[in-house]
Amino acid sequence: MKVVAIIIGILLLITICLIGIGYYFWSNYGEQFIADTQQVINEANTFATNSNSSDCLNKVDEMMSNCKEIKCTLHNRFFLSECLVVAKYEATFCHDIPSETDFINAAKWKKQYCSKILKDDAYCEGVIEEVVIFCDSKRDLL
């Protein structure tokens, strides 16, 4: 019984520390992150106005080549998500992209895609996840 109480106490302490760290970062950097994110979304809208789905993906491929931190990874993901929604949809864009519910094939596709653009890491796969989500939404409309 004592061991359970110690484990619960440690977990509670870790939770409180994580909440404190999250609060600190949000208090100090939250407004700037929101402003930066809005700027990224505006840039995506501007770019997408005269672009198609493939152009959006190619642009994010370029953007990812200089990305080595979580902040730009999130911004790349926001850019891709917004760009795909606004850009002209190509009927063939989603043909080879597995459904989000086909976990294994979707994971393989993301890994293969990121390897192809020489960005073989979890950050790339997180950004490219937006393509899978987008294509699922398009398939739902058909």
MMTF fields as JSON, N, C-alpha, C and O atoms, coordinates in Angstrom:
{
  "mmtfVersion": "1.0.0",
  "mmtfProducer": "UNKNOWN",
  "numBonds": 567,
  "numAtoms": 568,
  "numGroups": 142,
  "numChains": 1,
  "numModels": 1,
  "chainsPerModel": [1],
  "groupsPerChain": [142],
  "chainIdList": ["A"],
  "bondAtomList": [4, 2, 8, 6, 12, 10, 16, 14, 20, 18, 24, 22, 28, 26, 32, 30, 36, 34, 40, 38, 44, 42, 48, 46, 52, 50, 56, 54, 60, 58, 64, 62, 68, 66, 72, 70, 76, 74, 80, 78, 84, 82, 88, 86, 92, 90, 96, 94, 100, 98, 104, 102, 108, 106, 112, 110, 116, 114, 120, 118, 124, 122, 128, 126, 132, 130, 136, 134, 140, 138, 144, 142, 148, 146, 152, 150, 156, 154, 160, 158, 164, 162, 168, 166, 172, 170, 176, 174, 180, 178, 184, 182, 188, 186, 192, 190, 196, 194, 200, 198, 204, 202, 208, 206, 212, 210, 216, 214, 220, 218, 224, 222, 228, 226, 232, 230, 236, 234, 240, 238, 244, 242, 248, 246, 252, 250, 256, 254, 260, 258, 264, 262, 268, 266, 272, 270, 276, 274, 280, 278, 284, 282, 288, 286, 292, 290, 296, 294, 300, 298, 304, 302, 308, 306, 312, 310, 316, 314, 320, 318, 324, 322, 328, 326, 332, 330, 336, 334, 340, 338, 344, 342, 348, 346, 352, 350, 356, 354, 360, 358, 364, 362, 368, 366, 372, 370, 376, 374, 380, 378, 384, 382, 388, 386, 392, 390, 396, 394, 400, 398, 404, 402, 408, 406, 412, 410, 416, 414, 420, 418, 424, 422, 428, 426, 432, 430, 436, 434, 440, 438, 444, 442, 448, 446, 452, 450, 456, 454, 460, 458, 464, 462, 468, 466, 472, 470, 476, 474, 480, 478, 484, 482, 488, 486, 492, 490, 496, 494, 500, 498, 504, 502, 508, 506, 512, 510, 516, 514, 520, 518, 524, 522, 528, 526, 532, 530, 536, 534, 540, 538, 544, 542, 548, 546, 552, 550, 556, 554, 560, 558, 564, 562],
  "bondOrderList": [1, 1, 1, 1, 1, 1, 1, 1, 1, 1, 1, 1, 1, 1, 1, 1, 1, 1, 1, 1, 1, 1, 1, 1, 1, 1, 1, 1, 1, 1, 1, 1, 1, 1, 1, 1, 1, 1, 1, 1, 1, 1, 1, 1, 1, 1, 1, 1, 1, 1, 1, 1, 1, 1, 1, 1, 1, 1, 1, 1, 1, 1, 1, 1, 1, 1, 1, 1, 1, 1, 1, 1, 1, 1, 1, 1, 1, 1, 1, 1, 1, 1, 1, 1, 1, 1, 1, 1, 1, 1, 1, 1, 1, 1, 1, 1, 1, 1, 1, 1, 1, 1, 1, 1, 1, 1, 1, 1, 1, 1, 1, 1, 1, 1, 1, 1, 1, 1, 1, 1, 1, 1, 1, 1, 1, 1, 1, 1, 1, 1, 1, 1, 1, 1, 1, 1, 1, 1, 1, 1, 1],
  "groupList": [{"groupName": "MET", "atomNameList": ["N", "CA", "C", "O"], "elementList": ["N", "C", "C", "O"], "formalChargeList": [0, 0, 0, 0], "bondAtomList": [1, 0, 2, 1, 3, 2], "bondOrderList": [1, 1, 2], "singleLetterCode": "M", "chemCompType": "L-PEPTIDE LINKING"}, {"groupName": "LYS", "atomNameList": ["N", "CA", "C", "O"], "elementList": ["N", "C", "C", "O"], "formalChargeList": [0, 0, 0, 0], "bondAtomList": [1, 0, 2, 1, 3, 2], "bondOrderList": [1, 1, 2], "singleLetterCode": "K", "chemCompType": "L-PEPTIDE LINKING"}, {"groupName": "VAL", "atomNameList": ["N", "CA", "C", "O"], "elementList": ["N", "C", "C", "O"], "formalChargeList": [0, 0, 0, 0], "bondAtomList": [1, 0, 2, 1, 3, 2], "bondOrderList": [1, 1, 2], "singleLetterCode": "V", "chemCompType": "L-PEPTIDE LINKING"}, {"groupName": "ALA", "atomNameList": ["N", "CA", "C", "O"], "elementList": ["N", "C", "C", "O"], "formalChargeList": [0, 0, 0, 0], "bondAtomList": [1, 0, 2, 1, 3, 2], "bondOrderList": [1, 1, 2], "singleLetterCode": "A", "chemCompType": "L-PEPTIDE LINKING"}, {"groupName": "ILE", "atomNameList": ["N", "CA", "C", "O"], "elementList": ["N", "C", "C", "O"], "formalChargeList": [0, 0, 0, 0], "bondAtomList": [1, 0, 2, 1, 3, 2], "bondOrderList": [1, 1, 2], "singleLetterCode": "I", "chemCompType": "L-PEPTIDE LINKING"}, {"groupName": "GLY", "atomNameList": ["N", "CA", "C", "O"], "elementList": ["N", "C", "C", "O"], "formalChargeList": [0, 0, 0, 0], "bondAtomList": [1, 0, 2, 1, 3, 2], "bondOrderList": [1, 1, 2], "singleLetterCode": "G", "chemCompType": "PEPTIDE LINKING"}, {"groupName": "LEU", "atomNameList": ["N", "CA", "C", "O"], "elementList": ["N", "C", "C", "O"], "formalChargeList": [0, 0, 0, 0], "bondAtomList": [1, 0, 2, 1, 3, 2], "bondOrderList": [1, 1, 2], "singleLetterCode": "L", "chemCompType": "L-PEPTIDE LINKING"}, {"groupName": "THR", "atomNameList": ["N", "CA", "C", "O"], "elementList": ["N", "C", "C", "O"], "formalChargeList": [0, 0, 0, 0], "bondAtomList": [1, 0, 2, 1, 3, 2], "bondOrderList": [1, 1, 2], "singleLetterCode": "T", "chemCompType": "L-PEPTIDE LINKING"}, {"groupName": "CYS", "atomNameList": ["N", "CA", "C", "O"], "elementList": ["N", "C", "C", "O"], "formalChargeList": [0, 0, 0, 0], "bondAtomList": [1, 0, 2, 1, 3, 2], "bondOrderList": [1, 1, 2], "singleLetterCode": "C", "chemCompType": "L-PEPTIDE LINKING"}, {"groupName": "TYR", "atomNameList": ["N", "CA", "C", "O"], "elementList": ["N", "C", "C", "O"], "formalChargeList": [0, 0, 0, 0], "bondAtomList": [1, 0, 2, 1, 3, 2], "bondOrderList": [1, 1, 2], "singleLetterCode": "Y", "chemCompType": "L-PEPTIDE LINKING"}, {"groupName": "PHE", "atomNameList": ["N", "CA", "C", "O"], "elementList": ["N", "C", "C", "O"], "formalChargeList": [0, 0, 0, 0], "bondAtomList": [1, 0, 2, 1, 3, 2], "bondOrderList": [1, 1, 2], "singleLetterCode": "F", "chemCompType": "L-PEPTIDE LINKING"}, {"groupName": "TRP", "atomNameList": ["N", "CA", "C", "O"], "elementList": ["N", "C", "C", "O"], "formalChargeList": [0, 0, 0, 0], "bondAtomList": [1, 0, 2, 1, 3, 2], "bondOrderList": [1, 1, 2], "singleLetterCode": "W", "chemCompType": "L-PEPTIDE LINKING"}, {"groupName": "SER", "atomNameList": ["N", "CA", "C", "O"], "elementList": ["N", "C", "C", "O"], "formalChargeList": [0, 0, 0, 0], "bondAtomList": [1, 0, 2, 1, 3, 2], "bondOrderList": [1, 1, 2], "singleLetterCode": "S", "chemCompType": "L-PEPTIDE LINKING"}, {"groupName": "ASN", "atomNameList": ["N", "CA", "C", "O"], "elementList": ["N", "C", "C", "O"], "formalChargeList": [0, 0, 0, 0], "bondAtomList": [1, 0, 2, 1, 3, 2], "bondOrderList": [1, 1, 2], "singleLetterCode": "N", "chemCompType": "L-PEPTIDE LINKING"}, {"groupName": "GLU", "atomNameList": ["N", "CA", "C", "O"], "elementList": ["N", "C", "C", "O"], "formalChargeList": [0, 0, 0, 0], "bondAtomList": [1, 0, 2, 1, 3, 2], "bondOrderList": [1, 1, 2], "singleLetterCode": "E", "chemCompType": "L-PEPTIDE LINKING"}, {"groupName": "GLN", "atomNameList": ["N", "CA", "C", "O"], "elementList": ["N", "C", "C", "O"], "formalChargeList": [0, 0, 0, 0], "bondAtomList": [1, 0, 2, 1, 3, 2], "bondOrderList": [1, 1, 2], "singleLetterCode": "Q", "chemCompType": "L-PEPTIDE LINKING"}, {"groupName": "ASP", "atomNameList": ["N", "CA", "C", "O"], "elementList": ["N", "C", "C", "O"], "formalChargeList": [0, 0, 0, 0], "bondAtomList": [1, 0, 2, 1, 3, 2], "bondOrderList": [1, 1, 2], "singleLetterCode": "D", "chemCompType": "L-PEPTIDE LINKING"}, {"groupName": "HIS", "atomNameList": ["N", "CA", "C", "O"], "elementList": ["N", "C", "C", "O"], "formalChargeList": [0, 0, 0, 0], "bondAtomList": [1, 0, 2, 1, 3, 2], "bondOrderList": [1, 1, 2], "singleLetterCode": "H", "chemCompType": "L-PEPTIDE LINKING"}, {"groupName": "ARG", "atomNameList": ["N", "CA", "C", "O"], "elementList": ["N", "C", "C", "O"], "formalChargeList": [0, 0, 0, 0], "bondAtomList": [1, 0, 2, 1, 3, 2], "bondOrderList": [1, 1, 2], "singleLetterCode": "R", "chemCompType": "L-PEPTIDE LINKING"}, {"groupName": "PRO", "atomNameList": ["N", "CA", "C", "O"], "elementList": ["N", "C", "C", "O"], "formalChargeList": [0, 0, 0, 0], "bondAtomList": [1, 0, 2, 1, 3, 2], "bondOrderList": [1, 1, 2], "singleLetterCode": "P", "chemCompType": "L-PEPTIDE LINKING"}],
  "groupTypeList": [0, 1, 2, 2, 3, 4, 4, 4, 5, 4, 6, 6, 6, 4, 7, 4, 8, 6, 4, 5, 4, 5, 9, 9, 10, 11, 12, 13, 9, 5, 14, 15, 10, 4, 3, 16, 7, 15, 15, 2, 4, 13, 14, 3, 13, 7, 10, 3, 7, 13, 12, 13, 12, 12, 16, 8, 6, 13, 1, 2, 16, 14, 0, 0, 12, 13, 8, 1, 14, 4, 1, 8, 7, 6, 17, 13, 18, 10, 10, 6, 12, 14, 8, 6, 2, 2, 3, 1, 9, 14, 3, 7, 10, 8, 17, 16, 4, 19, 12, 14, 7, 16, 10, 4, 13, 3, 3, 1, 11, 1, 1, 15, 9, 8, 12, 1, 4, 6, 1, 16, 16, 3, 9, 8, 14, 5, 2, 4, 14, 14, 2, 2, 4, 10, 8, 16, 12, 1, 18, 16, 6, 6],
  "groupIdList": [1, 2, 3, 4, 5, 6, 7, 8, 9, 10, 11, 12, 13, 14, 15, 16, 17, 18, 19, 20, 21, 22, 23, 24, 25, 26, 27, 28, 29, 30, 31, 32, 33, 34, 35, 36, 37, 38, 39, 40, 41, 42, 43, 44, 45, 46, 47, 48, 49, 50, 51, 52, 53, 54, 55, 56, 57, 58, 59, 60, 61, 62, 63, 64, 65, 66, 67, 68, 69, 70, 71, 72, 73, 74, 75, 76, 77, 78, 79, 80, 81, 82, 83, 84, 85, 86, 87, 88, 89, 90, 91, 92, 93, 94, 95, 96, 97, 98, 99, 100, 101, 102, 103, 104, 105, 106, 107, 108, 109, 110, 111, 112, 113, 114, 115, 116, 117, 118, 119, 120, 121, 122, 123, 124, 125, 126, 127, 128, 129, 130, 131, 132, 133, 134, 135, 136, 137, 138, 139, 140, 141, 142],
  "secStructList": [7, 2, 2, 2, 2, 2, 2, 2, 2, 2, 2, 2, 2, 2, 2, 2, 2, 2, 2, 2, 2, 2, 2, 2, 2, 2, 2, 2, 2, 2, 2, 2, 2, 2, 2, 2, 2, 2, 2, 2, 2, 2, 2, 2, 2, 2, 2, 2, 6, 6, 7, 5, 2, 2, 2, 2, 2, 2, 2, 2, 2, 2, 2, 2, 2, 6, 7, 7, 1, 2, 2, 2, 2, 2, 2, 2, 2, 2, 2, 2, 2, 2, 2, 2, 2, 2, 1, 5, 7, 7, 6, 6, 6, 6, 6, 6, 7, 7, 7, 6, 6, 7, 2, 2, 2, 2, 2, 2, 2, 2, 2, 2, 2, 2, 2, 2, 6, 6, 7, 7, 1, 2, 2, 2, 2, 2, 2, 2, 2, 2, 2, 2, 2, 2, 2, 2, 2, 2, 2, 2, 2, 7],
  "xCoordList": [0.826, 0.0, 0.868, 0.529, 1.994, 2.898, 3.507, 3.694, 3.807, 4.402, 3.425, 3.824, 2.159, 1.134, 1.022, 0.914, 1.047, 0.961, 2.17, 2.028, 3.34, 4.557, 4.464, 4.797, 4.016, 3.884, 2.875, 3.12, 1.74, 0.723, 1.285, 1.033, 2.036, 2.655, 3.638, 3.657, 4.457, 5.428, 4.703, 5.074, 3.676, 2.911, 2.232, 2.189, 1.711, 1.083, 2.106, 1.82, 3.288, 4.352, 4.786, 4.986, 4.928, 5.298, 4.216, 4.526, 2.964, 1.847, 1.863, 1.696, 2.059, 2.098, 3.267, 3.12, 4.419, 5.585, 5.306, 5.641, 4.698, 4.393, 3.397, 3.539, 2.404, 1.435, 2.14, 1.878, 3.017, 3.775, 4.659, 4.711, 5.35, 6.205, 5.358, 5.715, 4.248, 3.351, 2.825, 2.785, 2.421, 1.925, 3.015, 2.746, 4.234, 5.357, 5.593, 5.674, 5.701, 5.971, 4.821, 5.045, 3.6, 2.454, 2.38, 2.083, 2.647, 2.615, 3.664, 3.413, 4.838, 5.936, 5.969, 6.43, 5.49, 5.643, 4.331, 4.338, 3.229, 1.948, 1.454, 1.058, 1.466, 0.972, 1.807, 1.263, 3.128, 4.0, 3.763, 3.777, 3.546, 3.282, 1.988, 1.926, 0.967, -0.315, -0.138, -0.669, 0.59, 0.828, 1.612, 1.281, 2.646, 3.435, 2.578, 2.692, 1.73, 0.855, -0.128, -0.376, -0.686, -1.602, -0.884, -1.456, 0.357, 1.143, 1.376, 1.287, 1.67, 1.867, 0.585, 0.633, -0.546, -1.832, -2.121, -2.628, -1.806, -1.989, -1.083, -1.509, 0.162, 1.088, 0.574, 0.686, 0.015, -0.542, -1.702, -1.808, -2.569, -3.7, -3.213, -3.728, -2.228, -1.678, -1.069, -1.321, -0.269, 0.373, -0.665, -0.547, -1.661, -2.641, -3.567, -4.134, -3.717, -4.64, -4.353, -5.278, -3.088, -2.706, -1.994, -1.136, -2.335, -1.629, -2.61, -3.816, -2.055, -2.861, -2.315, -1.343, -2.928, -2.554, -1.088, -0.398, -0.607, 0.798, 1.745, 2.808, 1.376, 2.211, 2.36, 3.44, 1.272, 1.315, 2.296, 3.115, 2.197, 3.08, 4.532, 5.418, 4.786, 6.152, 6.711, 7.888, 5.877, 6.309, 6.689, 7.693, 5.894, 6.197, 7.452, 8.212, 7.673, 8.921, 10.122, 11.083, 10.058, 11.125, 11.249, 12.351, 10.114, 10.11, 10.7, 11.385, 10.432, 10.928, 12.433, 13.047, 13.034, 14.474, 15.269, 16.391, 14.699, 15.379, 14.837, 15.204, 13.982, 13.284, 13.947, 14.105, 14.331, 14.967, 14.4, 14.979, 13.286, 12.702, 11.183, 10.579, 10.589, 9.158, 8.311, 7.26, 8.751, 7.965, 7.778, 6.66, 8.871, 8.708, 7.99, 7.318, 8.119, 7.375, 5.872, 5.11, 5.454, 4.039, 3.591, 2.504, 4.41, 4.051, 3.977, 3.106, 4.871, 4.801, 3.507, 2.885, 3.117, 1.879, 0.667, -0.239, 0.65, -0.444, -0.476, -1.544, 0.714, 0.793, 0.201, -0.636, 0.629, 0.159, -1.347, -2.049, -1.837, -3.266, -4.082, -5.036, -3.721, -4.448, -4.292, -5.26, -3.096, -2.827, -3.653, -4.243, -3.7, -4.46, -5.946, -6.6, -6.468, -7.895, -8.204, -9.249, -7.311, -7.569, -7.185, -7.855, -6.129, -5.616, -6.599, -7.519, -6.368, -7.196, -6.893, -5.737, -7.938, -7.784, -7.58, -8.336, -6.556, -6.301, -6.945, -6.751, -7.686, -8.419, -7.495, -7.907, -6.269, -5.344, -4.468, -3.707, -4.561, -3.662, -3.729, -2.696, -4.897, -5.078, -5.086, -5.288, -4.872, -5.004, -4.131, -4.598, -2.872, -1.948, -1.824, -0.955, -2.671, -2.552, -3.578, -4.783, -3.079, -3.995, -4.875, -4.581, -5.943, -6.869, -6.228, -5.362, -6.662, -6.179, -6.479, -5.728, -7.566, -7.937, -7.139, -7.172, -6.435, -5.538, -4.161, -3.229, -4.059, -2.901, -1.564, -0.646, -1.462, -0.182, 0.235, 1.373, -0.665, -0.315, -0.12, 0.72, -0.875, -0.687, 0.693, 1.392, 1.074, 2.404, 3.508, 4.51, 3.33, 4.331, 4.43, 5.529, 3.285, 3.299, 4.025, 4.841, 3.73, 4.393, 5.897, 6.68, 6.301, 7.728, 8.406, 9.489, 7.777, 8.34, 8.431, 9.427, 7.381, 7.386, 8.522, 9.256, 8.67, 9.712, 11.104, 12.025, 11.263, 12.55, 12.837, 13.974, 11.813, 11.964, 12.464, 13.264, 11.999, 12.441, 13.635, 14.003, 14.23, 15.428, 15.194, 16.067, 14.033, 13.681, 13.075, 11.921, 13.873, 13.403, 13.382, 14.252, 12.381, 12.248, 10.776, 9.894, 10.542, 9.163, 8.531, 7.316, 9.331, 8.783, 8.139, 7.024, 8.847, 8.311, 7.011, 6.025, 7.007, 5.802, 4.627, 3.485, 4.898, 3.838, 3.251, 2.039, 4.111, 3.636, 2.85, 1.768, 3.398, 2.79, 1.473, 0.661, 1.262, -0.016, -1.182, -2.286, -0.927, -1.972, -2.472, -3.642, -1.598, -2.017, -3.006, -4.022, -2.707, -3.586, -4.945, -5.982, -4.947, -6.192, -6.982, -8.192, -6.29, -6.93, -7.569, -8.715, -6.831, -7.349, -8.547, -9.482, -8.524, -9.694, -10.912, -12.018, -10.711, -11.846, -12.382, -13.587, -11.5, -11.939, -12.674, -13.68, -12.197, -12.87, -14.255, -15.188, -14.388, -15.7, -16.721, -17.92, -16.249, -17.156, -17.586, -18.564, -16.856, -17.178, -18.228, -18.606],
  "yCoordList": [-1.197, 0.0, 1.258, 2.261, 1.189, 2.322, 2.625, 3.784, 1.568, 1.718, 2.421, 3.287, 2.051, 2.668, 4.16, 4.986, 4.499, 5.906, 6.688, 7.837, 6.089, 6.757, 6.973, 8.049, 5.961, 6.075, 7.16, 7.967, 7.172, 8.202, 9.585, 10.535, 9.711, 10.986, 11.462, 12.644, 10.551, 10.905, 11.338, 12.341, 10.593, 10.955, 12.314, 13.106, 12.576, 13.867, 14.997, 16.057, 14.771, 15.768, 16.045, 17.2, 15.003, 15.162, 15.953, 16.837, 15.633, 16.336, 17.815, 18.663, 18.128, 19.524, 20.259, 21.41, 19.608, 20.221, 20.492, 21.561, 19.533, 19.717, 20.849, 21.628, 20.943, 22.037, 23.373, 24.348, 23.413, 24.641, 25.056, 26.234, 24.1, 24.387, 24.863, 25.828, 24.189, 24.6, 26.005, 26.805, 26.302, 27.64, 28.678, 29.731, 28.406, 29.338, 29.64, 30.804, 28.598, 28.81, 29.516, 30.397, 29.139, 29.788, 31.256, 32.113, 31.552, 32.937, 33.792, 34.958, 33.221, 33.982, 33.966, 34.926, 32.901, 32.75, 32.509, 32.441, 32.379, 32.038, 33.056, 32.682, 34.34, 35.378, 35.435, 35.59, 35.31, 35.346, 34.137, 34.248, 32.978, 31.767, 31.913, 31.52, 32.471, 32.68, 33.673, 33.454, 34.747, 35.737, 35.102, 35.306, 34.338, 33.664, 32.676, 32.576, 31.953, 30.974, 31.664, 31.173, 32.782, 33.527, 34.01, 33.997, 34.434, 34.873, 33.706, 33.882, 32.525, 31.339, 31.001, 30.671, 31.082, 30.792, 31.81, 31.447, 33.074, 34.102, 33.829, 33.974, 33.436, 33.1, 31.901, 31.868, 30.925, 29.746, 30.142, 29.66, 31.013, 31.494, 32.225, 32.003, 33.089, 33.835, 32.888, 33.013, 31.943, 30.987, 30.123, 29.88, 29.669, 28.724, 29.341, 28.63, 30.63, 31.298, 30.959, 30.794, 30.857, 30.56, 29.214, 29.033, 28.278, 26.996, 25.842, 26.022, 24.64, 23.427, 22.582, 22.968, 21.454, 20.603, 20.206, 20.249, 19.822, 19.409, 20.56, 20.355, 21.764, 22.939, 23.14, 23.473, 22.937, 23.081, 22.08, 22.429, 20.843, 19.803, 20.094, 19.924, 20.528, 20.863, 22.029, 22.029, 23.016, 24.174, 23.741, 24.199, 22.872, 22.409, 21.538, 21.549, 20.791, 20.023, 20.963, 20.674, 22.085, 23.098, 23.649, 23.776, 23.974, 24.561, 23.589, 24.007, 22.301, 21.307, 21.125, 20.684, 21.455, 21.246, 22.103, 21.749, 23.221, 24.104, 23.985, 24.776, 23.025, 22.918, 21.883, 20.722, 22.328, 21.407, 21.515, 20.975, 22.2, 22.365, 22.224, 22.308, 22.014, 21.729, 22.918, 22.721, 24.149, 25.33, 25.411, 25.608, 25.259, 25.36, 24.133, 24.22, 22.994, 21.809, 22.066, 21.739, 22.642, 22.978, 23.998, 23.871, 24.994, 25.996, 25.382, 25.749, 24.466, 23.783, 22.982, 22.932, 22.36, 21.585, 22.496, 22.169, 23.629, 24.587, 25.117, 25.249, 25.422, 25.92, 24.892, 25.231, 23.653, 22.61, 22.405, 22.299, 22.351, 22.152, 23.255, 22.972, 24.497, 25.638, 25.693, 25.94, 25.466, 25.53, 24.495, 24.814, 23.278, 22.232, 22.561, 22.263, 23.167, 23.514, 24.624, 24.596, 25.596, 26.761, 26.509, 27.006, 25.755, 25.548, 24.753, 24.103, 24.832, 24.066, 22.579, 22.157, 21.806, 20.36, 19.653, 19.857, 18.824, 17.993, 16.629, 16.015, 16.166, 14.903, 13.712, 12.753, 13.754, 12.621, 12.745, 11.828, 13.844, 14.1, 13.011, 12.633, 12.514, 11.574, 10.099, 9.227, 9.82, 8.439, 7.432, 6.338, 7.77, 6.809, 6.975, 6.362, 7.787, 8.076, 7.255, 7.382, 6.401, 5.542, 6.325, 7.464, 5.688, 6.283, 6.385, 5.588, 7.366, 7.569, 6.354, 6.061, 5.659, 4.497, 3.247, 2.254, 3.286, 2.203, 2.511, 2.879, 2.352, 2.814, 2.355, 3.157, 1.087, 0.528, 1.105, 1.547, 1.109, 1.641, 3.158, 3.685, 3.85, 5.298, 5.597, 6.5, 4.843, 5.028, 4.704, 5.416, 3.647, 3.282, 4.381, 4.76, 4.894, 5.931, 7.179, 7.751, 7.604, 8.793, 8.576, 9.465, 7.403, 7.09, 7.093, 7.658, 6.466, 6.433, 7.834, 8.19, 8.618, 9.978, 10.79, 11.467, 10.727, 11.5, 11.012, 11.819, 9.722, 9.199, 9.736, 10.089, 9.796, 10.266, 11.71, 12.06, 12.544, 13.946, 14.159, 15.293, 13.046, 13.071, 13.784, 14.49, 13.59, 14.177, 13.066, 13.137, 12.055, 10.831, 10.973, 10.447, 11.687, 11.843, 11.97, 12.096, 11.935, 11.996, 13.361, 13.446, 14.431, 15.751, 15.767, 16.262, 15.223, 15.174, 14.382, 14.821, 13.234, 12.4, 13.116, 12.945, 13.915, 14.691, 15.733, 15.952, 16.378, 17.383, 16.706, 17.161, 15.621, 14.928, 14.254, 13.932, 14.046, 13.521, 14.375, 13.87, 15.675, 16.57, 16.16, 16.367, 15.58, 15.116, 13.965, 13.917, 13.048, 11.903, 12.386, 11.911, 13.31, 13.864, 14.579, 14.393, 15.389, 16.124, 15.169, 15.363, 14.145, 13.198, 12.421, 12.126, 12.094, 11.461, 12.367, 11.908, 13.647, 14.574, 14.689, 14.837, 14.621, 14.662, 13.393, 13.446, 12.248, 10.979, 10.947, 10.376, 11.563, 11.597, 12.385, 12.119, 13.356, 14.18, 13.506, 13.915, 12.471, 11.785, 10.737, 10.077],
  "zCoordList": [0.0, 0.0, 0.0, -0.629, 0.717, 0.78, -0.593, -0.964, -1.327, -2.658, -3.602, -4.38, -3.53, -4.376, -4.058, -4.964, -2.77, -2.363, -2.87, -3.288, -2.839, -3.329, -4.837, -5.335, -5.557, -7.011, -7.378, -8.274, -6.682, -6.939, -6.622, -7.364, -5.543, -5.185, -6.242, -6.586, -6.759, -7.801, -9.074, -9.684, -9.48, -10.667, -10.506, -11.447, -9.33, -9.047, -9.131, -9.688, -8.584, -8.635, -10.075, -10.453, -10.865, -12.276, -13.021, -13.819, -12.759, -13.398, -13.046, -13.923, -11.795, -11.35, -12.006, -12.416, -12.108, -12.76, -14.24, -14.752, -14.919, -16.341, -16.561, -17.503, -15.709, -15.8, -15.571, -16.277, -14.602, -14.322, -15.485, -15.838, -16.08, -17.23, -18.411, -19.088, -18.651, -19.735, -19.53, -20.464, -18.309, -17.991, -18.218, -18.797, -17.775, -17.941, -19.419, -19.813, -20.229, -21.648, -22.347, -23.176, -22.022, -22.652, -22.25, -23.083, -20.986, -20.504, -21.198, -21.502, -21.45, -22.028, -23.558, -24.176, -24.164, -25.605, -26.352, -27.581, -25.657, -26.275, -27.283, -28.387, -26.931, -27.837, -29.112, -30.206, -28.973, -30.144, -31.031, -32.257, -30.413, -31.192, -31.986, -33.151, -31.367, -32.057, -33.205, -34.294, -32.979, -34.041, -35.193, -36.361, -34.86, -35.903, -36.683, -37.904, -35.982, -36.631, -37.565, -38.666, -37.15, -38.016, -39.266, -40.356, -39.117, -40.269, -41.239, -42.454, -40.705, -41.536, -42.297, -43.482, -41.624, -42.271, -43.37, -44.432, -43.125, -44.159, -45.362, -46.508, -45.1, -46.187, -46.986, -48.211, -46.287, -46.969, -47.869, -48.997, -47.38, -48.191, -49.435, -50.531, -49.268, -50.395, -51.421, -52.62, -50.944, -51.84, -52.56, -53.761, -51.838, -52.378, -53.419, -54.249, -53.377, -54.291, -55.756, -56.551, -56.104, -57.488, -57.584, -58.448, -56.719, -56.662, -56.65, -56.483, -56.833, -56.708, -55.553, -54.904, -55.306, -54.172, -54.223, -53.204, -55.39, -55.525, -55.241, -54.656, -55.647, -55.353, -53.847, -53.358, -53.123, -51.66, -51.053, -50.203, -51.502, -50.974, -51.327, -50.489, -52.549, -52.958, -52.155, -51.793, -51.878, -51.084, -49.666, -49.12, -49.083, -47.73, -47.728, -46.76, -48.797, -48.907, -48.794, -48.08, -49.503, -49.419, -48.01, -47.476, -47.414, -46.077, -45.047, -44.113, -45.223, -44.263, -44.337, -43.366, -45.464, -45.596, -44.613, -44.249, -44.184, -43.223, -41.808, -40.939, -41.566, -40.283, -39.387, -39.762, -38.195, -37.262, -35.844, -34.901, -35.695, -34.366, -34.425, -35.494, -33.283, -33.208, -33.669, -34.281, -33.386, -33.758, -35.269, -35.745, -36.029, -37.487, -38.032, -39.061, -37.361, -37.778, -37.659, -38.568, -36.553, -36.374, -37.417, -37.981, -37.673, -38.672, -40.071, -40.86, -40.382, -41.678, -41.798, -42.859, -40.694, -40.697, -40.893, -41.66, -40.208, -40.372, -41.804, -42.402, -42.353, -43.728, -44.69, -45.526, -44.573, -45.492, -45.364, -46.37, -44.148, -43.928, -44.585, -45.311, -44.341, -44.899, -46.415, -47.133, -46.892, -48.327, -49.088, -50.12, -48.596, -49.285, -49.367, -50.366, -48.327, -48.308, -49.306, -49.956, -49.434, -50.278, -51.741, -52.647, -51.977, -53.335, -54.197, -53.699, -55.501, -56.446, -56.255, -56.291, -56.054, -55.832, -57.166, -58.116, -57.219, -58.399, -58.179, -57.131, -59.131, -58.981, -58.718, -58.064, -59.209, -59.042, -57.799, -57.491, -57.092, -55.967, -54.895, -54.342, -54.6, -53.486, -53.892, -53.047, -55.155, -55.634, -54.9, -54.585, -54.617, -54.008, -52.499, -51.879, -51.909, -50.487, -49.717, -49.935, -48.802, -48.05, -47.085, -46.723, -46.69, -45.735, -44.36, -43.999, -43.613, -42.25, -41.361, -40.43, -41.65, -40.84, -41.213, -40.486, -42.32, -42.724, -42.135, -42.85, -40.824, -40.061, -40.635, -40.801, -40.93, -41.359, -42.704, -42.858, -43.675, -44.988, -44.961, -45.69, -44.142, -44.015, -43.42, -43.881, -42.405, -41.795, -42.799, -42.874, -43.559, -44.59, -45.637, -46.042, -46.075, -47.095, -46.599, -47.321, -45.364, -44.806, -44.699, -45.033, -44.239, -44.103, -45.47, -45.623, -46.463, -47.812, -48.41, -49.039, -48.205, -48.749, -48.137, -48.856, -46.828, -46.148, -46.556, -46.685, -46.756, -47.246, -48.642, -48.955, -49.474, -50.851, -50.899, -51.767, -49.976, -49.968, -49.032, -48.723, -48.588, -47.734, -46.404, -45.899, -45.863, -44.564, -43.716, -43.295, -43.481, -42.84, -41.319, -40.626, -40.811, -39.363, -38.966, -39.816, -37.682, -37.175, -37.448, -37.627, -37.485, -37.778, -39.157, -39.327, -40.136, -41.502, -41.528, -42.12, -40.898, -40.904, -40.259, -40.685, -39.237, -38.599, -39.527, -39.539, -40.31, -41.268, -42.387, -42.76, -42.917, -44.055, -43.662, -44.529, -42.389, -41.901, -42.409, -42.616, -42.607, -43.102, -44.481, -44.802, -45.3, -46.63, -46.481, -47.175, -45.581, -45.344, -44.843, -45.308, -43.912, -43.367, -44.472, -44.6, -45.259, -46.348, -47.351, -47.755, -47.75, -48.739, -48.201, -48.947, -46.928, -46.334, -46.407, -46.693, -46.149, -46.205, -47.629, -47.829, -48.611, -50.012, -50.375, -51.081, -49.908, -50.205, -49.573, -50.137, -48.398, -47.727, -48.536, -48.454, -49.318, -50.113, -51.398, -52.024, -51.794, -53.068, -52.897, -53.865]
}
